[in-house]
Structures are given as C-alpha cells and as structure tokens.
Short mmCIF file of C-alpha atoms and ligand atoms in Angstrom, two decimals:
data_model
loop_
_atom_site.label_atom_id
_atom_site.label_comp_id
_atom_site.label_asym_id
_atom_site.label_seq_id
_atom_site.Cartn_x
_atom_site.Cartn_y
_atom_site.Cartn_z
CA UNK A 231 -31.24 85.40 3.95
CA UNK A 232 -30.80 81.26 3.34
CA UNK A 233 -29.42 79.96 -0.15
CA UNK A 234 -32.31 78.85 -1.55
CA UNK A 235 -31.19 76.02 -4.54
CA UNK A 236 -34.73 77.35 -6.30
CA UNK A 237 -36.18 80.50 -5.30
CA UNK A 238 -40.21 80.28 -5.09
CA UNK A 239 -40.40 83.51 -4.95
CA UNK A 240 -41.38 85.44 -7.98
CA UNK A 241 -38.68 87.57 -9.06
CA UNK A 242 -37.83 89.32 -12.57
CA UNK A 243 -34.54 89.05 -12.84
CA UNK A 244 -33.74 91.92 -15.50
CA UNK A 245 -34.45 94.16 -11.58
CA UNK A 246 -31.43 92.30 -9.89
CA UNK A 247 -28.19 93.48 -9.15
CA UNK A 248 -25.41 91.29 -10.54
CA UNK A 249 -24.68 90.11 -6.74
CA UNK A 250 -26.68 90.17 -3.40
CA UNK A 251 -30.07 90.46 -4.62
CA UNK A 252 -32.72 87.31 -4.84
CA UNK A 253 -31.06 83.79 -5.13
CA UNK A 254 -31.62 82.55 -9.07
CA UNK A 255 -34.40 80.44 -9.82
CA UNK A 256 -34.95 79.89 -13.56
CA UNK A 257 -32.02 79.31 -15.67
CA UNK A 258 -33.22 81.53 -17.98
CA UNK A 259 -31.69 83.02 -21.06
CA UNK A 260 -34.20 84.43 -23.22
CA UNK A 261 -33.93 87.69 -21.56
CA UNK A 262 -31.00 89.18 -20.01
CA UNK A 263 -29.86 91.93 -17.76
CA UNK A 264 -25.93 91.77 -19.13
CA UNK A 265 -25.72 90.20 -21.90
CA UNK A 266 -22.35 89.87 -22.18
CA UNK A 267 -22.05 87.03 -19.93
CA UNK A 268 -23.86 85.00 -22.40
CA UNK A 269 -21.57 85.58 -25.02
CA UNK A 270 -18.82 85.12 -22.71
CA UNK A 271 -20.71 81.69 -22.43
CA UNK A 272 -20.99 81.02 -25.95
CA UNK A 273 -17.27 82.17 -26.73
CA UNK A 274 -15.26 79.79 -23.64
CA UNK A 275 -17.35 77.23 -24.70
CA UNK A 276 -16.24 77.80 -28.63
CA UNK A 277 -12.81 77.02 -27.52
CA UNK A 278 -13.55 73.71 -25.70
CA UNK A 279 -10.70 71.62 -25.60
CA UNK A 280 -9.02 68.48 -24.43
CA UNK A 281 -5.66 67.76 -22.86
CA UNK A 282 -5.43 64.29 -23.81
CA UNK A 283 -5.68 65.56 -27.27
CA UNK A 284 -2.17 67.58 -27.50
CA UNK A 285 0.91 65.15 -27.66
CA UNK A 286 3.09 66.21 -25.53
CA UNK A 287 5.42 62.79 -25.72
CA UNK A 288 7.90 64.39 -27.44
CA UNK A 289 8.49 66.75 -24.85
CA UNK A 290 10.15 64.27 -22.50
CA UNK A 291 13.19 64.03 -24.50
CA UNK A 292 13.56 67.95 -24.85
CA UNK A 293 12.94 67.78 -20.53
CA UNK A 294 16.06 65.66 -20.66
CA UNK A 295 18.13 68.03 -22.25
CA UNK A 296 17.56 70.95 -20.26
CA UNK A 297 19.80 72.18 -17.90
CA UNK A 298 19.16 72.05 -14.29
CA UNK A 299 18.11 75.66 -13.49
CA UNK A 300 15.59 75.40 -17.30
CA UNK A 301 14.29 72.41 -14.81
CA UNK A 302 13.36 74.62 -12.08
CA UNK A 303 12.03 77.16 -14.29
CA UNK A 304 9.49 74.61 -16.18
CA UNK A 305 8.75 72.90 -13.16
CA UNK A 306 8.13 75.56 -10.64
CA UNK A 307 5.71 77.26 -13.09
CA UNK A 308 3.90 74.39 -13.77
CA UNK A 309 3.88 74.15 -9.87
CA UNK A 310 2.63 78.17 -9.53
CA UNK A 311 0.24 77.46 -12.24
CA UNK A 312 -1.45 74.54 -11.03
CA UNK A 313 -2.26 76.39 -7.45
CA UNK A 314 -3.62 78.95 -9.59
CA UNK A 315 -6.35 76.69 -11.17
CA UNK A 316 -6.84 74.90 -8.16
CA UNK A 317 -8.09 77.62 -6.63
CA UNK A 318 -9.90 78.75 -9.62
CA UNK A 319 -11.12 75.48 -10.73
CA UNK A 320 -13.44 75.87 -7.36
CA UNK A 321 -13.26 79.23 -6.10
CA UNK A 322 -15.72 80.84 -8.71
CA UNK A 323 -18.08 78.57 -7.69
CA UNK A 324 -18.29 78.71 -3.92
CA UNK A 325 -17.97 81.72 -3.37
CA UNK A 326 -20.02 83.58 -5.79
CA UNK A 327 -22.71 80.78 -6.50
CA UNK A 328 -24.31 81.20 -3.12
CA UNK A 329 -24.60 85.07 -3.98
CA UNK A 330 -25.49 85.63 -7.70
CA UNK A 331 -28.68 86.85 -8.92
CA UNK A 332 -28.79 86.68 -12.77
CA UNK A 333 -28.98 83.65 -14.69
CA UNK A 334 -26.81 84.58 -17.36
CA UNK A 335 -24.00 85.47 -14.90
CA UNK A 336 -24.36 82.78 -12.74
CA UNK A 337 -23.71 80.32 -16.10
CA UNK A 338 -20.90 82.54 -17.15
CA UNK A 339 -19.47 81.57 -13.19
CA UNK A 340 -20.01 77.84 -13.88
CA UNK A 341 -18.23 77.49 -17.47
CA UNK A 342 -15.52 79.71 -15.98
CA UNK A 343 -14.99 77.28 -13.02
CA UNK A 344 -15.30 74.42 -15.23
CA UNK A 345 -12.79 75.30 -17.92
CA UNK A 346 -9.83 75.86 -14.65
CA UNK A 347 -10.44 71.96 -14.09
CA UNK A 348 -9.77 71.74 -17.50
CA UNK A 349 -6.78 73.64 -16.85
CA UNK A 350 -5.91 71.06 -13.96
CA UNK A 351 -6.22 68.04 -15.45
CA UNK A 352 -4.15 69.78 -18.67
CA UNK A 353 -1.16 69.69 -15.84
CA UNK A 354 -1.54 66.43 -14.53
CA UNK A 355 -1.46 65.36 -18.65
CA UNK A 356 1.74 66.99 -18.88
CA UNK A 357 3.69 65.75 -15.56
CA UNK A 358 3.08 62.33 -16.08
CA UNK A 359 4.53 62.68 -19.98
CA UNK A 360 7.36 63.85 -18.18
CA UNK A 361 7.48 62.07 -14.72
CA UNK A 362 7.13 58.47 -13.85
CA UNK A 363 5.50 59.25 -10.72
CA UNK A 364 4.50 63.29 -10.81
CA UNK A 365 3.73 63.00 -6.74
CA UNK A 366 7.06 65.04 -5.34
CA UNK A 367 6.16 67.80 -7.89
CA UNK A 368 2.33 68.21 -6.63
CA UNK A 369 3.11 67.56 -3.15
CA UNK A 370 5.88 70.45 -3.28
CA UNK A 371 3.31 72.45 -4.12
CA UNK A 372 1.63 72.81 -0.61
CA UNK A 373 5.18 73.03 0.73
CA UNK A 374 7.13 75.40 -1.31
CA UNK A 375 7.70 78.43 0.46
CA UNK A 376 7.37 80.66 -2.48
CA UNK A 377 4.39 78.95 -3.33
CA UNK A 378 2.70 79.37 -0.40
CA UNK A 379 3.08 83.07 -0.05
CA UNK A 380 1.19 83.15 -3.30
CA UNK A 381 -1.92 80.95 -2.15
CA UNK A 382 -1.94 82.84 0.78
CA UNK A 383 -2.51 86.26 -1.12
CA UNK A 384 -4.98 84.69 -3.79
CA UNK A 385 -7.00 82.43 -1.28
CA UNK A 386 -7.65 85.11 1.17
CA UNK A 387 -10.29 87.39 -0.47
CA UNK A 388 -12.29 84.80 -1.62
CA UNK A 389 -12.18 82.89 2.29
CA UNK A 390 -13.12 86.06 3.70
CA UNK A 391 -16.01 86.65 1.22
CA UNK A 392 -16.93 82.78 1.69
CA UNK A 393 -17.07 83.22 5.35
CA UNK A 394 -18.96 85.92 5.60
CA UNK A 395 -21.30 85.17 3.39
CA UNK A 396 -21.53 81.74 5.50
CA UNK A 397 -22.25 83.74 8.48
CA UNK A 398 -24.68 86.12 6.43
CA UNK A 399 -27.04 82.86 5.25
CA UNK A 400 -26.67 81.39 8.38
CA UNK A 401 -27.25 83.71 11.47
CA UNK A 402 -28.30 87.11 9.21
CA UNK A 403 -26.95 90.47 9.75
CA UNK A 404 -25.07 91.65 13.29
CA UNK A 405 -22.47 91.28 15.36
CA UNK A 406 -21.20 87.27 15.99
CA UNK A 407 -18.03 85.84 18.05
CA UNK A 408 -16.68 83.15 16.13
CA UNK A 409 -13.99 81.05 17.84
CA UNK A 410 -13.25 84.31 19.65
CA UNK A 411 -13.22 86.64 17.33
CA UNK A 412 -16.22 89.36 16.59
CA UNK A 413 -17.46 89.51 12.87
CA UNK A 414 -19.59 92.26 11.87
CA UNK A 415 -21.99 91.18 8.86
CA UNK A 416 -24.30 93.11 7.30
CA UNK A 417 -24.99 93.76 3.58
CA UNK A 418 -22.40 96.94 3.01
CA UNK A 419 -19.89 94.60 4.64
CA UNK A 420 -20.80 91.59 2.74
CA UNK A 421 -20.33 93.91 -0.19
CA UNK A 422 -17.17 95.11 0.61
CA UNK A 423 -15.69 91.92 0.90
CA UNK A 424 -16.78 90.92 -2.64
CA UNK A 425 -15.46 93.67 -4.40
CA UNK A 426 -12.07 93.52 -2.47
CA UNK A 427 -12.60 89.78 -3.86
CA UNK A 428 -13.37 90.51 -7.04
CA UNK A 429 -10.49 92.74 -7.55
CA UNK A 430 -7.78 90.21 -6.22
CA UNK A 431 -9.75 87.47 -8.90
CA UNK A 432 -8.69 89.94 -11.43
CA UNK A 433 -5.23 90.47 -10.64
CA UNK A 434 -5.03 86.71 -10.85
CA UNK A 435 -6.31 86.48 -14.06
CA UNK A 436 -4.57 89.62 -15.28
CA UNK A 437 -1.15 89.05 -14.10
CA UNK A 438 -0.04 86.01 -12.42
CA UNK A 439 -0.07 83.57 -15.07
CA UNK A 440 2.04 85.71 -17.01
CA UNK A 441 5.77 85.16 -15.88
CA UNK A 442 4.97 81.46 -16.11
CA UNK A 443 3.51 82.09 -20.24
CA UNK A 444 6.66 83.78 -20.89
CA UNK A 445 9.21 80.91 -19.85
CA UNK A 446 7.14 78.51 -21.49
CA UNK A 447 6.86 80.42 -24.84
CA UNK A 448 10.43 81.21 -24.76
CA UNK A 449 10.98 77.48 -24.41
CA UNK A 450 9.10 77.08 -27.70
CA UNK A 451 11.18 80.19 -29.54
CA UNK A 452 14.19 77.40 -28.98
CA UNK A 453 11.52 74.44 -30.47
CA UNK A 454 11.39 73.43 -26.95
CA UNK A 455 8.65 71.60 -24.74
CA UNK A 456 6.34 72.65 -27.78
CA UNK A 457 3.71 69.88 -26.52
CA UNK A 458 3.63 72.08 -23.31
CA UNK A 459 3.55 75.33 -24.90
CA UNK A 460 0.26 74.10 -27.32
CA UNK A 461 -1.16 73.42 -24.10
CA UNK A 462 -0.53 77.21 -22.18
CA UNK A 463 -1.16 78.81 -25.57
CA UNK A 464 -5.04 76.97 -25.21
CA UNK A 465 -5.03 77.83 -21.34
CA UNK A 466 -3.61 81.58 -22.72
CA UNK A 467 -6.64 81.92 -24.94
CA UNK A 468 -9.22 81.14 -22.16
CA UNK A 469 -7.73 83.49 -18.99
CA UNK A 470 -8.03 86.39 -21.26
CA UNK A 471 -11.53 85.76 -21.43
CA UNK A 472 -11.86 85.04 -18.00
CA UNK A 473 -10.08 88.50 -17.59
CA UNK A 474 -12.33 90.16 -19.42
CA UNK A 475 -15.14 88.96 -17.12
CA UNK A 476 -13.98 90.65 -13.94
CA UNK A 477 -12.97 93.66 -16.02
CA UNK A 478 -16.35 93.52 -17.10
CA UNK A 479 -18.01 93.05 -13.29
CA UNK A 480 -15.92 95.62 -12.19
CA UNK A 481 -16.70 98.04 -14.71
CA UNK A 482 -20.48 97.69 -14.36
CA UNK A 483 -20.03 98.39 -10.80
CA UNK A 484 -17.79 101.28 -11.49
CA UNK A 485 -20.18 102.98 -14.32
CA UNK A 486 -23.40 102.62 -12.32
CA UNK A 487 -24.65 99.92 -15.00
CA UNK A 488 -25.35 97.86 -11.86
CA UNK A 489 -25.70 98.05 -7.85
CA UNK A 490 -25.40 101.67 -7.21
CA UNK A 491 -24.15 100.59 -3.67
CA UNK A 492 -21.06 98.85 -5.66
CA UNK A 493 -20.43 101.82 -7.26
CA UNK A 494 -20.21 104.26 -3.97
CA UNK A 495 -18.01 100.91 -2.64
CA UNK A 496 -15.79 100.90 -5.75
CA UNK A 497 -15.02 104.77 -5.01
CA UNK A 498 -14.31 104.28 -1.28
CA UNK A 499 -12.08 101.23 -1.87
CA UNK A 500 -10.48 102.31 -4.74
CA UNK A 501 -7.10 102.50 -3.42
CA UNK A 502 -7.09 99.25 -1.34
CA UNK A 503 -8.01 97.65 -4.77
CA UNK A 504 -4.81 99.25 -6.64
CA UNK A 505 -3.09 98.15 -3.87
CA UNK A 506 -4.61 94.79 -4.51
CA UNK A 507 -3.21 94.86 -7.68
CA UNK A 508 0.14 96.27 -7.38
CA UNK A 509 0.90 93.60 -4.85
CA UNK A 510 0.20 91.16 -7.06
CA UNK A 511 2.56 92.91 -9.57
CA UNK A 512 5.65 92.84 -6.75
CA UNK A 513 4.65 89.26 -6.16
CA UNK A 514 5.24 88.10 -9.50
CA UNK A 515 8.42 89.93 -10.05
CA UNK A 516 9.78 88.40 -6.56
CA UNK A 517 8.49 84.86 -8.85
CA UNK A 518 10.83 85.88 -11.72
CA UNK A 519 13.11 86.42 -9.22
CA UNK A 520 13.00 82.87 -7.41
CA UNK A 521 12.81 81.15 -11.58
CA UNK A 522 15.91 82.52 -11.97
CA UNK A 523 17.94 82.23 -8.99
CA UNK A 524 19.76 79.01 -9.96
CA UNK A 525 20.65 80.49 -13.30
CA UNK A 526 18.84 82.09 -16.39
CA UNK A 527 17.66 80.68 -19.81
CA UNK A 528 18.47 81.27 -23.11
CA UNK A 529 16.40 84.04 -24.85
CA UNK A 530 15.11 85.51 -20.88
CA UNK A 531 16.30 86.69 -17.93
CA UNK A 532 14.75 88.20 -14.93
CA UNK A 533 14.64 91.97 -16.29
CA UNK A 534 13.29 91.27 -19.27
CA UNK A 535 10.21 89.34 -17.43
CA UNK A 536 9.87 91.84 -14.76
CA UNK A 537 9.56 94.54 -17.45
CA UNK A 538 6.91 92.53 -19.34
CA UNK A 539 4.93 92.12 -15.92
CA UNK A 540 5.06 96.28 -15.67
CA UNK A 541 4.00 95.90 -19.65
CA UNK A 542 1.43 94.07 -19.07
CA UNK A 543 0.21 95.43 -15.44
CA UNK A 544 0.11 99.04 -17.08
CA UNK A 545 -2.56 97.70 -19.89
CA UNK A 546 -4.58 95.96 -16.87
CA UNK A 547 -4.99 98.63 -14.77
CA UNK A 548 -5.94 100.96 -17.83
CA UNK A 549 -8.65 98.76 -18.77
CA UNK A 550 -9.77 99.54 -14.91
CA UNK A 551 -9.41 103.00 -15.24
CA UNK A 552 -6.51 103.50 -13.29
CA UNK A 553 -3.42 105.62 -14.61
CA UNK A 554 -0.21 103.45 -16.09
CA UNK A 555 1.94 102.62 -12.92
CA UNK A 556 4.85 102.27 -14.78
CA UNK A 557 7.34 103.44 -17.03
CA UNK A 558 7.19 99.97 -19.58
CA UNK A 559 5.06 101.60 -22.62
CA UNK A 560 6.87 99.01 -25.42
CA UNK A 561 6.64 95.21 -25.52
CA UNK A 562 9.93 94.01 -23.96
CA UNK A 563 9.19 90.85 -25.32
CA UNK A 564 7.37 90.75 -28.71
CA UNK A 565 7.22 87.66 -29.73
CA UNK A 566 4.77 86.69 -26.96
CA UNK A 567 2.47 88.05 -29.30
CA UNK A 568 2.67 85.44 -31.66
CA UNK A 569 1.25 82.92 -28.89
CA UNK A 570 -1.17 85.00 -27.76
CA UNK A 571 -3.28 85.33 -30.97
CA UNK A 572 -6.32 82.95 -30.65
CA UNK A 573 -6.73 82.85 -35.09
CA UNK A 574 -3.48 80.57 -33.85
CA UNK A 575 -5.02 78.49 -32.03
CA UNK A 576 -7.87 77.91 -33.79
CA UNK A 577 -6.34 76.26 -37.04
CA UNK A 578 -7.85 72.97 -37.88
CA UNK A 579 -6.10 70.38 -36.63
CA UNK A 580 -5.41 68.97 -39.99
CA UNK A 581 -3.22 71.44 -41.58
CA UNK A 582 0.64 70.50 -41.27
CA UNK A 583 2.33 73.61 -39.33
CA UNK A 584 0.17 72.40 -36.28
CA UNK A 585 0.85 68.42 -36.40
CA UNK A 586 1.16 67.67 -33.04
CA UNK A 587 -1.94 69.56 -32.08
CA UNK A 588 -5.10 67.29 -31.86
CA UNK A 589 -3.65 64.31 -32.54
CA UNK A 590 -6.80 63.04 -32.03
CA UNK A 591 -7.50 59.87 -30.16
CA UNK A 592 -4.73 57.50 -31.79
CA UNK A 593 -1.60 57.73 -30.05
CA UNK A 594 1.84 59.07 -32.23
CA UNK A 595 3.44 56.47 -31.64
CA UNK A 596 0.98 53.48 -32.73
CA UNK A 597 2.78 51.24 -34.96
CA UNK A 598 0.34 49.45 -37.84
CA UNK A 599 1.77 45.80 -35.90
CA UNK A 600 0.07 47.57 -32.62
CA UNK A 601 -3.17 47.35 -34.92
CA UNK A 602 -2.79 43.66 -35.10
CA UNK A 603 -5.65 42.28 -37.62
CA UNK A 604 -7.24 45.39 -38.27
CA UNK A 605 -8.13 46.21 -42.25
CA UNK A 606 -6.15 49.27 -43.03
CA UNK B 140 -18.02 105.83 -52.40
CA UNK B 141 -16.56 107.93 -49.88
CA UNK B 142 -12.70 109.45 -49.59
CA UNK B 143 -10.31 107.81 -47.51
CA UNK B 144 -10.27 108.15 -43.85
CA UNK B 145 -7.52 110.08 -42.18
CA UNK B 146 -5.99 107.96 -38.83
CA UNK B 147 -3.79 110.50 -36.41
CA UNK B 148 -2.25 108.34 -34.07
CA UNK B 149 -0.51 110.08 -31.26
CA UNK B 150 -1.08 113.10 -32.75
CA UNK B 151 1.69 112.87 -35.16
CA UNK B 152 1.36 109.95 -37.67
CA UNK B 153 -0.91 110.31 -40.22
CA UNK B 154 -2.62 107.45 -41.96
CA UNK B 155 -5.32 106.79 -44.17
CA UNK B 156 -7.88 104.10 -44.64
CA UNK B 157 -10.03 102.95 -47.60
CA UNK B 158 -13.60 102.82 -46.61
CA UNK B 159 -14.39 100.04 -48.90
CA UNK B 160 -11.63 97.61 -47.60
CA UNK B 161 -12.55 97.36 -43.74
CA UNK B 162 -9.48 97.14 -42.06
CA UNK B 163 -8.92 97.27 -38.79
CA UNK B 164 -7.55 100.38 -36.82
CA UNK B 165 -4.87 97.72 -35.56
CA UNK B 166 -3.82 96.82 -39.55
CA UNK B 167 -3.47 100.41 -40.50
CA UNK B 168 -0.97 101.17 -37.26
CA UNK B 169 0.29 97.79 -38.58
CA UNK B 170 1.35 98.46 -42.44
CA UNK B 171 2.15 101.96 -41.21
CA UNK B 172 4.85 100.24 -39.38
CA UNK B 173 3.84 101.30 -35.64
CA UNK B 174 3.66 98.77 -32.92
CA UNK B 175 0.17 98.80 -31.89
CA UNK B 176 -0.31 96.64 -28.65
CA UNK B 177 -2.45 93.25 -28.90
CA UNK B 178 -3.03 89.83 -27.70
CA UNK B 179 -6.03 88.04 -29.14
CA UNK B 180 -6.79 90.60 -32.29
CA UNK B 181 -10.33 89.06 -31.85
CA UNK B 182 -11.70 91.08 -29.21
CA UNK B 183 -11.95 89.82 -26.24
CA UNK B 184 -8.90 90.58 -24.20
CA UNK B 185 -9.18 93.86 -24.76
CA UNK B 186 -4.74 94.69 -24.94
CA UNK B 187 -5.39 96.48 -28.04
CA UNK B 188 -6.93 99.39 -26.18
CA UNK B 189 -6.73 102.70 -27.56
CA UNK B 190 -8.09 106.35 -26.64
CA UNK B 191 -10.49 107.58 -29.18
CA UNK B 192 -9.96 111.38 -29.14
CA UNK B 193 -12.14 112.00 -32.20
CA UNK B 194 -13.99 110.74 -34.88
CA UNK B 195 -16.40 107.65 -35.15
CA UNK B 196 -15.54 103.87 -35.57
CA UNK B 197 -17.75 100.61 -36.67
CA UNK B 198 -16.97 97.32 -34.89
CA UNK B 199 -16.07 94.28 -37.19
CA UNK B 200 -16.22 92.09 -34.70
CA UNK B 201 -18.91 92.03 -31.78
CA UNK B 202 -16.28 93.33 -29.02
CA UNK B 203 -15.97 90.94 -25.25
CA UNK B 204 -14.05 93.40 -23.76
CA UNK B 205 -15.54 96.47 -21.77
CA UNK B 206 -15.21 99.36 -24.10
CA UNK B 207 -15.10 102.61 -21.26
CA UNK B 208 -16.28 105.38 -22.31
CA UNK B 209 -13.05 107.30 -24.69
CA UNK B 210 -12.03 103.85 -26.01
CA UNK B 211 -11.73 101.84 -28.60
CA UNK B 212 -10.44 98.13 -29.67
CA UNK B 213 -8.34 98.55 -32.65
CA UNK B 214 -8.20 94.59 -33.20
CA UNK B 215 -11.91 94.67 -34.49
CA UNK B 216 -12.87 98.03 -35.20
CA UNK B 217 -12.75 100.60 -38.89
CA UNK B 218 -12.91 104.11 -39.01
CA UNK B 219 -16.40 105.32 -40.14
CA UNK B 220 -15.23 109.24 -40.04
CA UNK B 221 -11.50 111.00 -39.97
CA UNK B 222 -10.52 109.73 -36.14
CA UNK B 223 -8.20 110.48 -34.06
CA UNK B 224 -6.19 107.88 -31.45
CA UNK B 225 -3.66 107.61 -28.92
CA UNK B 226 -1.79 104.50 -27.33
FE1 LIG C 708 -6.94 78.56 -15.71
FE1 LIG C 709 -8.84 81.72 -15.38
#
C-alpha cells in the first residue's frame, strides 16, 4: 500500500476510518465524517498569533535579577519546552500524514503541526531578548541528560509508528530483517503501534508542559518575566486544544464511533497505554525534581508542583475513562487558573491591563528622534 | 416562565438556577462558593468535567471537548431540568 500524494481512486470518504484506510485525495470539507476536526480547525486558527508581537524586552532586566537557581528554573523549561515543540512542530506531520484518511482530520494534523513551529520560533523570540548569543542554551538541549531521557520517551512511539509504516508502504505486509533485526508488519501491527503512539502524543500534550506553565506563571504572580509568561499563556491556550484532539481520536476509537479494529486494540492495550501515561506523570515529577535541585523559588516548591502534576494527571486520565490515580482532588495551586482562561487572552490588544501584549509592529522603545522626518 | 432549577452537587449542596438567566453549571458552583475545576471556561479543554447523574442540560457554547457518555462541561452548559452532578 504506497502513499499516494492524490489518490485516483474513487473513494467516499464519510466510509473511512480516521487512520489506515485509502490515502486522501480531495481536500474536501463540505461533508465530513468527524466534524469536530473542522472546528478544531476553525478554533486554533481563531487564536493565530505572533511572537514578534509580545514585548518581551522588559524581561531582560527582571532575568538579571533572578537568582541563580530562578535561572535554572526559567532556562531549563524553556529548554524542556522547546524539545517538546520540536518534536511536535514535525512529528504530527510525518507520522500521521502518510496514514490519514479524512480530509477534515488530516487539516486538523497540519494546523496542529504548524501552530508547534509557532511555538518554536516563540522560544527563539524570547532567548535572544534575553541572550546575546542563545547557542549554549539550544545546544544544551541535545546534551542535557535530563533532557534527553525525555526525548527519548516522547520520540519513541512516533519512530516506531514512522518506521513501520515506512516498511508497510514500502515492502507491504510480512516478515523483513532490517539491519539484523526481524520486523513483523501487517495492518493489526501497524495499528498497534499508532494507538500506543497516539496515547504517548497525549500524555505530551496533557502533562508535560505543565511543570514548566507553573514556574513561569508563578514568575508572573511576583510581576516577573511577564513578556514570557504572555507568551506560555498563548502557547497554554493552544495545547489544550491540541489535547482535546487526541482525547478526541482516542475516544472515537474507544466508543466504536470509528475503526472497530481500534476499538478491540484500545481494550487489549489498555493497560500499556495507562502505563504510557503514568510514566509520563513520574517523568515530570523527577523534572520538578531536577528545577529545583539548586534551590526553590518564591511562591513554589517541588511538592506543590508534583501535587499539581497528580491534579492535573487525575482530570486527564478521567477524560480517557480511566479511574483518578491519585489522591490530589483540590487545586494545589489556584491561581494557575487565572492564566489558563482563554476570555484572558483574547482581550484586544488596546485596552490598558494588557499593554505589553501586541505591541504591534513598532518597537517600545522607538523614540519620536528614531522617526527622523516623519509627520507625526 | 418556568421555576428555578434545583443543582445537587455531590449530593449534598443544593443550588438553584433561574431559567431565564443562562448561567453556566460552572457560575452556579461558583457564587455558591464551591471550587468547581476549570481551565479555558470556553469549552474546549474539557477540565471542567463533571458527572451528570440526573437531569438534562443545554450547551451555551458549541463544546470541543469529547463529552463521554455521563458527562457534562459545566464551563458552557445550563440546566434545562432539576440535575444532579458530581466532581
Ligand atoms: Fe506547542
Ligand atoms: Fe501541542
């Protein structure tokens, strides 16, 4: 079964399962199998946004005045969460492009993909505000120990599923020796390996970006880095709706409301995909952990985050269908909340309380000499 | 115009809810002074989750978030009947 970039075949796509049926042909939207996706569409690309357009030069001089371990802190989740879109700012796309079969969904993949390299680029915008030269802090990042365990655990589904899939379009179902090692592809396989995928996508966009949100809106309780936090609190807004994308996949497949093979395959690996999950979780208490090794910061410590990672872990895996792993039923930290509400971050960019948001394209700091001969 | 709407919530607060006003099952845990969870209170992250044991509820707002089957997303939905929740 070869990718095909436009299907001749005639296919109607309101028959296809979500994943592994016909390659797309017509990007069609008229009609729709799930038509959520579209409105997933139509919502991510609502909140369309630029880095460039939130000042963040202010937050240089706040950088200056933290101590060194509220240094590590910023800096090494700025580091964790620019893996994280790295690998989402592509991932999406190669490997679930090659193996999509609705329109609307396959769309929903590509403005999901493209709003991570949004993401990206939002990071470099902010390191070189605060950095001369920003290289040491992204070259760290394929370095760092701590760092790497992470991008081991989130590349690893999606290389397997790319892989496979590779092998799949390439030499079709049965049994291949790659570089010595036997690989057994076939469809249920193929379909295994996505929903094991899909599982550890959501985890990622459930979870991990979560210890990092916390430090940076605790920053901003103090009127710290608040250039920064304008920034996560825009990146906030859009990984909840990528969330509620793979809730949504995973549901479908769950209910029946798609590939009745996924839903057989989301019974059998049910466990391995709490497990998925729940790793995650221990992973990004071991990252509050590391934060806060050299010291902690005012307002947070590493209980409180690890408590609002079980917090927010129990409403995840609820929304999944899964029972509450843990004890944390309150908000251990409740004015997250405040930054989490979108109305927030929605407020024309006008109105006072929100100056340094969309600043537009003139810099702060223009002086009307910089403006030389220009009629004011 | 119909009677106010009675809200259990955990099976031990009781609140009620003007028809005519539309708010929110998230409001009325609100200015009953319970801590309802939420993030987005727009519906589409889906944190303010909540069981719905009994009773009927109208969506405000059209809902992103997969609803399962027993639930309900206090951010953008109203009681249409008496219900009955639990968080
Ligand atoms: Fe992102
Ligand atoms: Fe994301």
């Amino acid at each position: 079964m070869r990718y095909s970039t436009f299907n001749q075949n005639q296919v109607n796509p309101l028959h296809e399962p979500m994943f592994f049926g016909n390659p797309v042909n017509v990007a069609r939207y008229d009609q729709q199998k799930h038509a959520i996706f579209e409105k997933l569409i139509e919502k991510q690309i609502s909140f369309f946004w630029r880095p460039e357009e939130v000042d963040v030069s202010r937050d240089r001089v706040d950088f200056q005045g933290l101590t060194d371990s509220e240094k590590h802190i910023f800096i090494s989740n700025l580091k964790y969460q620019t893996l994280l879109d790295s690998v989402q700012g592509r991932s999406p796309n190669v490997a679930f492009l090659p193996i999509v079969s609705i329109p609307e969904l396959e769309t929903w993949i590509e403005t999901w993909s493209f709003f991570e390299t949004i993401h990206s680029r939002s990071y470099t915008h902010i390191l070189r505000n605060l950095f001369t030269d920003p290289s040491e802090v992204f070259e760290d990042i394929v370095i760092n120990t701590e760092i790497q365990k992470r991008a081991n655990d989130i590349s690893k589904y999606y290389d397997d599923l790319i892989f496979y899939t590779q092998l799949a379009q390439t030499l079709g179902e049965g049994e291949w020796e790659i570089d010595g090692v036997k690989h057994v592809v076939n469809l249920r396989e193929l379909k295994k390996r996505l929903f094991l995928c899909m599982n550890s996508v959501n985890a990622l966009e459930a979870i991990r970006f979560y210890v990092s949100f916390a430090c940076t809106f605790a920053f901003a309780e103090r009127d710290l880095m608040e250039g920064n936090s304008k920034i996560i609190r825009l990146i906030a807004r859009d990984e909840n709706l990528h969330l509620v994308s793979t809730q949504q996949i995973l549901n479908l497949w769950q209910y029946g409301k798609d590939d009745p093979e996924m839903q057989e395959i989301a019974e059998e690996l049910r466990d391995e995909a709490r497990n998925i999950f729940m790793s995650a979780v221990a992973q990004e208490k071991e990252w509050a952990h590391y934060l806060f090794r050299n010291g902690s910061m005012i307002g947070l410590n590493e209980e409180m985050l690890c408590q609002y990672v079980e917090y927010i872990a129990n409403m995840r895996m609820e929304a999944l269908g899964f029972d509450a792993p843990f004890e944390q039923r309150s908000n251990p930290l409740p004015w997250m909340n405040k930054y989490l509400v979108s109305d927030n971050v929605q407020v024309a960019p006008q109105e006072a309380e929100i100056t340094s948001y969309l600043v537009g394209q003139i810099d702060s700091e223009v002086s009307v000499a910089d403006l030389g001969d220009f009629e004011l | 115009m119909a009677d106010s709407y009675k809200v259990t919530v955990n099976g031990q607060h009781q609140l009620t809810v003007e028809p005519s006003e539309q708010t929110t099952l998230l409001e009325v845990m609100e200015q009953a002074g319970l801590k309802p969870h939420y993030h987005c209170r727009n519906g589409f992250c889906g944190a303010c989750r909540v069981q719905l044991i009994q009773g009927e509820v109208s969506y405000l707002t059209d809902p992103l978030a997969f609803i399962r089957p027993g639930d309900c997303l206090a951010c953008c939905c109203t009681p249409i009947s008496d219900v009955e929740i639990k968080q």
